[in-house]
Amino acid sequence: MSTTTARAGGRARPAAHKGTRRKALTSTEGHAPASDHRLSLLRQMLLIRRFEEQCVELYSSTKIRGFVHLYIGEEAVAVGVNAALRPEDAVVSTYREHGHALARGVPTDAVMAEMYGKATGCSHGHGGSMHLFDADRRFYGGNAIVAGGLPLAAGLALADRMRGSEHVTCCFFGDGAFAEGEFHETANLAALWRLPLLLVCENNLYAMGTSLAREHAQTNLAMRASSYGMPAWTVDGMDVLAVEAAADRAAESVRAGNGPHFLEAQTYRFRAHSMYDPDRYRAKTEIEQWKKRDPIQGLADRMRSEGQLGDRTSQELEQEVLDVVERAVRSAEKAPEEPVADLLRHVTSEAGGAS
């Protein structure tokens, strides 16, 4: 199990899950504010994990169709980074976005309904797994195109700067996107114009089925990003507290007008690239070694060792999350299909130019 001296900053603000009716954990184990915060981080990671495990079952039973890219193993990145962001900040995601959306506070029911393609989904059933969207929470969606979200994030950051706001735009992308021209164009313009942009590279070592070493001559992505004149550093993406501390430091510096920052979160996906992927390009021993660094188990073990998590609270937390996911499935099952008459709504312009 990896260790780190980085700890969560006191200004961190975990994203509120407005869509879930969270009950109070009834435990006699006293929680100091710091342990309450850690419990919130643990809950968010556990929610993402159980949500996606349920999606695997639903996909296998053909209730969810299309492409599904699981985030299992990478939960610490989404949760840690979103804990350092404010509600008024913007988030742009990738096609592996369930974790980002849930950590941002997009309601679990709305995300699950979107997985089903139902009208009550956060994208009204138009987007499915790869195109979750919630403008009210400034979650500007996933993008099926590798690196496609980067120019959009630059545009959002530019708009905020021109308005004179102190908002941060956070853009998640993978190591595969680092090889695309969109990354380098965005990084150059962001540094040139000193945009309030936080670039978070989720380096899980594989661009689909191609390992980082086979794709990049120089695999130190943070060092390469720094060549654009922006602060850049690497963080242990399997440690949610380390991620939160690094993201908080970067976001506050961006907010202070110091231009774009780059974080390379070194992480690993425990599942294949997508549900269609036979995953024959990785050694099973490598996967098992990374599983020993499970971010959820790592935080739970740390809290237990410091007297912040007991069996009763752990069991209640697990049951609470399972209940939330189960309610989301029931809600999605009962939700209506989008009317055929609305299939082009929000897709093409209406008569008279109205949208």
Tab-separated table of C-alpha atoms in Angstrom:
chain	number	residue	atom	x	y	z
A	1	MET	CA	0.000	0.000	0.000
A	2	SER	CA	1.476	3.324	-1.038
A	3	THR	CA	1.890	6.141	1.445
A	4	THR	CA	2.268	9.877	1.039
A	5	THR	CA	2.875	12.872	3.260
A	6	ALA	CA	0.441	15.030	1.282
A	7	ARG	CA	-2.734	15.768	3.198
A	8	ALA	CA	-6.001	17.439	2.386
A	9	GLY	CA	-6.008	21.215	2.752
A	10	GLY	CA	-8.417	22.877	5.131
A	11	ARG	CA	-10.095	24.856	2.326
A	12	ALA	CA	-11.223	21.775	0.417
A	13	ARG	CA	-14.890	21.740	-0.459
A	14	PRO	CA	-16.387	18.340	-1.270
A	15	ALA	CA	-19.077	18.402	-3.945
A	16	ALA	CA	-22.564	18.000	-2.537
A	17	HIS	CA	-24.624	15.106	-3.829
A	18	LYS	CA	-27.878	16.991	-4.199
A	19	GLY	CA	-29.522	14.155	-6.043
A	20	THR	CA	-29.227	11.599	-3.253
A	21	ARG	CA	-31.248	11.704	-0.059
A	22	ARG	CA	-28.395	11.047	2.288
A	23	LYS	CA	-29.306	9.836	5.755
A	24	ALA	CA	-27.124	10.581	8.745
A	25	LEU	CA	-24.848	7.754	9.783
A	26	THR	CA	-26.091	6.671	13.188
A	27	SER	CA	-22.919	5.821	15.003
A	28	THR	CA	-21.543	6.377	18.450
A	29	GLU	CA	-18.041	6.691	17.010
A	30	GLY	CA	-17.317	10.402	17.366
A	31	HIS	CA	-16.132	12.127	14.189
A	32	ALA	CA	-13.992	15.245	14.278
A	33	PRO	CA	-14.412	17.622	11.310
A	34	ALA	CA	-11.360	16.119	9.575
A	35	SER	CA	-12.734	12.607	9.864
A	36	ASP	CA	-16.177	13.797	8.710
A	37	HIS	CA	-14.523	15.123	5.573
A	38	ARG	CA	-12.656	11.881	5.006
A	39	LEU	CA	-15.885	9.956	5.503
A	40	SER	CA	-17.476	12.104	2.783
A	41	LEU	CA	-14.603	11.334	0.410
A	42	LEU	CA	-14.896	7.629	1.201
A	43	ARG	CA	-18.642	7.710	0.563
A	44	GLN	CA	-18.217	9.401	-2.809
A	45	MET	CA	-15.616	6.888	-3.979
A	46	LEU	CA	-17.760	4.010	-2.755
A	47	LEU	CA	-20.805	5.420	-4.566
A	48	ILE	CA	-18.883	5.552	-7.842
A	49	ARG	CA	-17.610	1.990	-7.373
A	50	ARG	CA	-20.997	0.485	-6.518
A	51	PHE	CA	-22.733	2.483	-9.263
A	52	GLU	CA	-20.372	1.122	-11.875
A	53	GLU	CA	-20.493	-2.425	-10.567
A	54	GLN	CA	-24.267	-2.220	-10.965
A	55	CYS	CA	-23.791	-0.898	-14.497
A	56	VAL	CA	-21.752	-4.008	-15.332
A	57	GLU	CA	-24.707	-6.206	-14.330
A	58	LEU	CA	-27.182	-4.034	-16.214
A	59	TYR	CA	-25.017	-4.044	-19.330
A	60	SER	CA	-24.670	-7.829	-19.179
A	61	SER	CA	-28.462	-8.125	-19.030
A	62	THR	CA	-28.765	-5.678	-22.013
A	63	LYS	CA	-30.655	-3.074	-19.990
A	64	ILE	CA	-27.816	-0.665	-20.722
A	65	ARG	CA	-26.607	-0.577	-24.308
A	66	GLY	CA	-23.955	1.157	-26.364
A	67	PHE	CA	-20.433	1.910	-25.185
A	68	VAL	CA	-19.621	1.870	-21.474
A	69	HIS	CA	-16.208	2.845	-20.122
A	70	LEU	CA	-15.748	2.057	-16.442
A	71	TYR	CA	-13.867	4.221	-13.956
A	72	ILE	CA	-13.263	1.460	-11.399
A	73	GLY	CA	-9.858	1.999	-9.782
A	74	GLU	CA	-9.613	5.693	-10.629
A	75	GLU	CA	-12.179	7.012	-8.130
A	76	ALA	CA	-9.634	8.961	-6.070
A	77	VAL	CA	-8.927	11.332	-8.967
A	78	ALA	CA	-12.524	12.424	-9.584
A	79	VAL	CA	-13.344	12.695	-5.892
A	80	GLY	CA	-10.108	14.391	-4.851
A	81	VAL	CA	-10.178	16.986	-7.621
A	82	ASN	CA	-13.874	17.820	-7.229
A	83	ALA	CA	-13.351	18.261	-3.491
A	84	ALA	CA	-11.026	21.157	-4.329
A	85	LEU	CA	-13.447	22.840	-6.737
A	86	ARG	CA	-16.279	25.268	-6.013
A	87	PRO	CA	-19.862	24.990	-7.311
A	88	GLU	CA	-19.303	27.931	-9.662
A	89	ASP	CA	-16.275	26.280	-11.287
A	90	ALA	CA	-16.712	24.380	-14.560
A	91	VAL	CA	-15.841	20.746	-15.277
A	92	VAL	CA	-15.255	19.174	-18.683
A	93	SER	CA	-14.967	15.405	-18.830
A	94	THR	CA	-14.144	12.457	-21.090
A	95	TYR	CA	-16.053	9.385	-22.248
A	96	ARG	CA	-14.973	7.705	-18.955
A	97	GLU	CA	-17.101	10.138	-17.003
A	98	HIS	CA	-19.464	8.420	-14.560
A	99	GLY	CA	-17.085	9.106	-11.678
A	100	HIS	CA	-16.625	12.747	-12.639
A	101	ALA	CA	-20.376	13.325	-12.860
A	102	LEU	CA	-21.179	11.660	-9.540
A	103	ALA	CA	-18.308	13.398	-7.757
A	104	ARG	CA	-19.521	16.708	-9.157
A	105	GLY	CA	-22.906	16.093	-7.584
A	106	VAL	CA	-24.987	15.142	-10.625
A	107	PRO	CA	-27.886	13.171	-9.090
A	108	THR	CA	-27.401	9.411	-9.110
A	109	ASP	CA	-30.945	8.919	-10.417
A	110	ALA	CA	-30.274	11.240	-13.357
A	111	VAL	CA	-27.002	9.519	-14.250
A	112	MET	CA	-28.550	6.046	-14.092
A	113	ALA	CA	-31.559	7.149	-16.157
A	114	GLU	CA	-29.163	8.495	-18.776
A	115	MET	CA	-27.394	5.131	-18.850
A	116	TYR	CA	-30.787	3.626	-19.679
A	117	GLY	CA	-31.428	6.309	-22.294
A	118	LYS	CA	-34.546	7.491	-20.481
A	119	ALA	CA	-36.176	10.920	-20.676
A	120	THR	CA	-35.382	11.647	-17.007
A	121	GLY	CA	-31.661	11.274	-17.641
A	122	CYS	CA	-29.343	14.245	-17.158
A	123	SER	CA	-29.114	14.552	-20.972
A	124	HIS	CA	-32.771	13.559	-21.485
A	125	GLY	CA	-31.687	10.201	-22.846
A	126	HIS	CA	-29.837	11.717	-25.807
A	127	GLY	CA	-26.312	11.105	-24.578
A	128	GLY	CA	-26.017	7.810	-22.770
A	129	SER	CA	-22.844	6.783	-20.966
A	130	MET	CA	-20.433	9.022	-22.899
A	131	HIS	CA	-22.407	12.271	-22.894
A	132	LEU	CA	-23.541	13.093	-19.362
A	133	PHE	CA	-24.300	16.800	-18.953
A	134	ASP	CA	-25.611	19.072	-16.206
A	135	ALA	CA	-25.463	22.805	-16.905
A	136	ASP	CA	-26.858	23.710	-13.467
A	137	ARG	CA	-23.760	22.190	-11.866
A	138	ARG	CA	-21.489	23.526	-14.619
A	139	PHE	CA	-20.687	19.948	-15.622
A	140	TYR	CA	-20.195	20.420	-19.348
A	141	GLY	CA	-20.270	16.839	-20.277
A	142	GLY	CA	-18.256	13.975	-21.527
A	143	ASN	CA	-16.865	13.769	-25.015
A	144	ALA	CA	-16.597	10.651	-27.157
A	145	ILE	CA	-13.664	12.157	-29.074
A	146	VAL	CA	-10.269	11.633	-27.461
A	147	ALA	CA	-9.041	15.090	-26.335
A	148	GLY	CA	-12.233	16.648	-27.691
A	149	GLY	CA	-13.040	18.334	-24.387
A	150	LEU	CA	-9.777	20.288	-24.171
A	151	PRO	CA	-10.622	23.091	-26.651
A	152	LEU	CA	-14.087	23.386	-25.096
A	153	ALA	CA	-12.500	23.814	-21.667
A	154	ALA	CA	-10.205	26.518	-23.029
A	155	GLY	CA	-13.248	28.338	-24.386
A	156	LEU	CA	-15.065	28.165	-21.060
A	157	ALA	CA	-11.959	29.433	-19.252
A	158	LEU	CA	-11.565	32.275	-21.746
A	159	ALA	CA	-15.208	33.276	-21.288
A	160	ASP	CA	-14.793	33.370	-17.511
A	161	ARG	CA	-11.624	35.440	-17.787
A	162	MET	CA	-13.301	37.918	-20.132
A	163	ARG	CA	-16.168	38.265	-17.621
A	164	GLY	CA	-13.640	38.978	-14.887
A	165	SER	CA	-14.774	36.050	-12.739
A	166	GLU	CA	-12.533	33.990	-10.460
A	167	HIS	CA	-13.948	30.693	-11.693
A	168	VAL	CA	-11.726	27.743	-12.559
A	169	THR	CA	-12.386	25.415	-15.479
A	170	CYS	CA	-11.173	21.889	-14.783
A	171	CYS	CA	-10.640	19.554	-17.723
A	172	PHE	CA	-10.121	15.817	-17.217
A	173	PHE	CA	-8.435	13.782	-19.945
A	174	GLY	CA	-6.351	10.635	-20.280
A	175	ASP	CA	-2.735	9.971	-21.198
A	176	GLY	CA	-3.903	9.055	-24.702
A	177	ALA	CA	-5.221	12.595	-25.163
A	178	PHE	CA	-1.756	13.947	-24.370
A	179	ALA	CA	-0.620	12.637	-27.759
A	180	GLU	CA	-3.336	14.554	-29.614
A	181	GLY	CA	-2.897	17.947	-31.181
A	182	GLU	CA	-5.838	19.344	-29.186
A	183	PHE	CA	-3.852	19.011	-25.973
A	184	HIS	CA	-0.818	20.903	-27.279
A	185	GLU	CA	-2.891	23.623	-28.932
A	186	THR	CA	-4.925	24.075	-25.755
A	187	ALA	CA	-1.878	24.085	-23.485
A	188	ASN	CA	-0.120	26.646	-25.660
A	189	LEU	CA	-3.054	29.051	-25.861
A	190	ALA	CA	-3.934	28.603	-22.177
A	191	ALA	CA	-0.396	29.535	-21.149
A	192	LEU	CA	-0.162	32.337	-23.717
A	193	TRP	CA	-3.456	33.893	-22.576
A	194	ARG	CA	-3.021	32.909	-18.898
A	195	LEU	CA	-6.411	31.189	-18.831
A	196	PRO	CA	-7.910	30.018	-15.517
A	197	LEU	CA	-7.635	26.367	-16.567
A	198	LEU	CA	-6.797	23.300	-14.488
A	199	LEU	CA	-5.663	20.442	-16.720
A	200	VAL	CA	-5.956	17.047	-15.001
A	201	CYS	CA	-4.361	14.175	-16.890
A	202	GLU	CA	-5.586	10.817	-15.609
A	203	ASN	CA	-2.558	8.739	-16.558
A	204	ASN	CA	-3.746	5.132	-16.292
A	205	LEU	CA	-0.785	3.952	-18.402
A	206	TYR	CA	-2.879	2.795	-21.368
A	207	ALA	CA	-4.436	4.699	-24.265
A	208	MET	CA	-7.092	2.104	-25.009
A	209	GLY	CA	-4.778	-0.897	-25.563
A	210	THR	CA	-1.504	0.969	-26.137
A	211	SER	CA	0.868	1.324	-23.206
A	212	LEU	CA	2.356	4.711	-22.385
A	213	ALA	CA	5.897	3.502	-23.129
A	214	ARG	CA	4.897	2.429	-26.644
A	215	GLU	CA	3.244	5.774	-27.392
A	216	HIS	CA	5.489	8.404	-25.792
A	217	ALA	CA	9.264	8.708	-26.088
A	218	GLN	CA	9.234	10.757	-22.862
A	219	THR	CA	6.757	9.327	-20.347
A	220	ASN	CA	7.087	12.112	-17.747
A	221	LEU	CA	3.946	13.947	-18.821
A	222	ALA	CA	4.141	16.627	-16.139
A	223	MET	CA	7.635	17.572	-17.239
A	224	ARG	CA	6.492	17.826	-20.844
A	225	ALA	CA	3.488	19.951	-19.894
A	226	SER	CA	5.767	22.335	-18.009
A	227	SER	CA	7.508	23.147	-21.291
A	228	TYR	CA	4.492	25.337	-22.083
A	229	GLY	CA	5.390	27.571	-19.166
A	230	MET	CA	2.743	26.350	-16.739
A	231	PRO	CA	3.234	24.862	-13.260
A	232	ALA	CA	2.945	21.074	-13.573
A	233	TRP	CA	3.493	18.198	-11.200
A	234	THR	CA	2.672	14.550	-10.603
A	235	VAL	CA	0.461	13.188	-7.841
A	236	ASP	CA	-0.380	9.687	-6.630
A	237	GLY	CA	-3.777	9.161	-8.237
A	238	MET	CA	-4.557	6.230	-5.953
A	239	ASP	CA	-4.495	8.434	-2.833
A	240	VAL	CA	-7.573	10.671	-2.600
A	241	LEU	CA	-6.052	12.886	0.089
A	242	ALA	CA	-2.933	13.497	-1.974
A	243	VAL	CA	-5.060	14.279	-5.036
A	244	GLU	CA	-7.240	16.693	-3.076
A	245	ALA	CA	-4.234	18.509	-1.636
A	246	ALA	CA	-2.583	18.852	-5.048
A	247	ALA	CA	-5.817	19.954	-6.726
A	248	ASP	CA	-6.554	22.469	-3.976
A	249	ARG	CA	-3.099	23.983	-4.321
A	250	ALA	CA	-3.434	24.162	-8.110
A	251	ALA	CA	-7.011	25.500	-8.132
A	252	GLU	CA	-6.220	28.269	-5.651
A	253	SER	CA	-3.229	29.335	-7.709
A	254	VAL	CA	-5.303	29.352	-10.904
A	255	ARG	CA	-8.003	31.334	-9.093
A	256	ALA	CA	-5.383	33.871	-8.008
A	257	GLY	CA	-4.624	34.681	-11.630
A	258	ASN	CA	-1.469	32.616	-12.102
A	259	GLY	CA	-2.597	31.011	-15.334
A	260	PRO	CA	-3.144	27.342	-16.181
A	261	HIS	CA	-1.835	24.460	-14.081
A	262	PHE	CA	-1.301	20.812	-14.978
A	263	LEU	CA	-1.714	17.774	-12.730
A	264	GLU	CA	-0.652	14.304	-13.776
A	265	ALA	CA	-2.592	11.855	-11.606
A	266	GLN	CA	-0.893	8.476	-11.850
A	267	THR	CA	-3.730	5.993	-11.607
A	268	TYR	CA	-4.962	2.686	-13.043
A	269	ARG	CA	-8.236	1.269	-14.301
A	270	PHE	CA	-8.959	-2.150	-12.878
A	271	ARG	CA	-11.326	-3.048	-15.715
A	272	ALA	CA	-10.795	-3.164	-19.469
A	273	HIS	CA	-10.917	-0.031	-21.634
A	274	SER	CA	-14.602	-0.632	-22.344
A	275	MET	CA	-17.156	-3.392	-21.967
A	276	TYR	CA	-16.232	-4.556	-25.488
A	277	ASP	CA	-12.518	-4.814	-24.732
A	278	PRO	CA	-11.098	-8.354	-24.156
A	279	ASP	CA	-8.167	-6.732	-22.256
A	280	ARG	CA	-5.395	-8.940	-23.681
A	281	TYR	CA	-2.691	-6.278	-23.668
A	282	ARG	CA	-2.033	-6.210	-19.898
A	283	ALA	CA	-0.529	-8.891	-17.697
A	284	LYS	CA	-2.949	-10.129	-15.045
A	285	THR	CA	-0.145	-9.849	-12.490
A	286	GLU	CA	0.116	-6.121	-13.270
A	287	ILE	CA	-3.606	-5.640	-12.677
A	288	GLU	CA	-3.446	-7.520	-9.382
A	289	GLN	CA	-0.497	-5.437	-8.207
A	290	TRP	CA	-2.424	-2.232	-8.831
A	291	LYS	CA	-5.498	-3.607	-7.085
A	292	LYS	CA	-3.418	-3.799	-3.918
A	293	ARG	CA	-3.419	0.015	-4.067
A	294	ASP	CA	-7.213	0.279	-4.301
A	295	PRO	CA	-7.999	3.935	-3.393
A	296	ILE	CA	-11.150	3.029	-1.465
A	297	GLN	CA	-9.474	0.392	0.651
A	298	GLY	CA	-6.467	2.645	1.108
A	299	LEU	CA	-8.491	5.487	2.617
A	300	ALA	CA	-10.576	3.092	4.730
A	301	ASP	CA	-7.438	1.452	6.128
A	302	ARG	CA	-5.916	4.821	6.923
A	303	MET	CA	-9.062	5.980	8.713
A	304	ARG	CA	-9.239	2.746	10.694
A	305	SER	CA	-5.612	3.028	11.758
A	306	GLU	CA	-6.253	6.574	12.996
A	307	GLY	CA	-9.454	5.652	14.830
A	308	GLN	CA	-11.746	7.491	12.382
A	309	LEU	CA	-13.667	4.514	11.004
A	310	GLY	CA	-15.230	1.607	12.828
A	311	ASP	CA	-17.137	-1.477	11.728
A	312	ARG	CA	-20.576	-0.029	12.395
A	313	THR	CA	-19.969	3.154	10.410
A	314	SER	CA	-18.387	1.169	7.611
A	315	GLN	CA	-21.388	-1.158	7.381
A	316	GLU	CA	-23.860	1.733	7.483
A	317	LEU	CA	-21.934	3.553	4.762
A	318	GLU	CA	-21.941	0.488	2.534
A	319	GLN	CA	-25.677	-0.055	3.010
A	320	GLU	CA	-26.466	3.612	2.421
A	321	VAL	CA	-24.608	3.609	-0.896
A	322	LEU	CA	-26.211	0.348	-2.015
A	323	ASP	CA	-29.633	1.816	-1.230
A	324	VAL	CA	-28.893	4.924	-3.299
A	325	VAL	CA	-27.833	2.825	-6.291
A	326	GLU	CA	-30.817	0.502	-5.934
A	327	ARG	CA	-33.217	3.453	-5.852
A	328	ALA	CA	-31.551	4.856	-8.964
A	329	VAL	CA	-32.078	1.582	-10.817
A	330	ARG	CA	-35.735	1.376	-9.774
A	331	SER	CA	-36.258	4.981	-10.851
A	332	ALA	CA	-34.615	4.360	-14.227
A	333	GLU	CA	-36.669	1.233	-14.807
A	334	LYS	CA	-39.897	3.190	-14.264
A	335	ALA	CA	-38.816	6.328	-16.139
A	336	PRO	CA	-40.492	7.072	-19.482
A	337	GLU	CA	-38.833	6.783	-22.841
A	338	GLU	CA	-38.390	10.072	-24.642
A	339	PRO	CA	-41.391	10.756	-26.920
A	340	VAL	CA	-40.615	10.250	-30.588
A	341	ALA	CA	-41.764	13.831	-31.197
A	342	ASP	CA	-38.878	15.071	-29.015
A	343	LEU	CA	-36.070	13.087	-30.651
A	344	LEU	CA	-34.696	16.158	-32.451
A	345	ARG	CA	-35.240	18.546	-29.539
A	346	HIS	CA	-31.945	20.174	-28.480
A	347	VAL	CA	-30.388	18.581	-31.576
A	348	THR	CA	-31.628	20.785	-34.428
A	349	SER	CA	-32.941	24.344	-34.424
A	350	GLU	CA	-36.662	24.847	-34.243
A	351	ALA	CA	-38.602	26.894	-36.801
A	352	GLY	CA	-37.965	30.604	-36.477
A	353	GLY	CA	-34.445	30.101	-35.110
A	354	ALA	CA	-35.500	29.266	-31.535
A	355	SER	CA	-33.431	26.610	-29.820
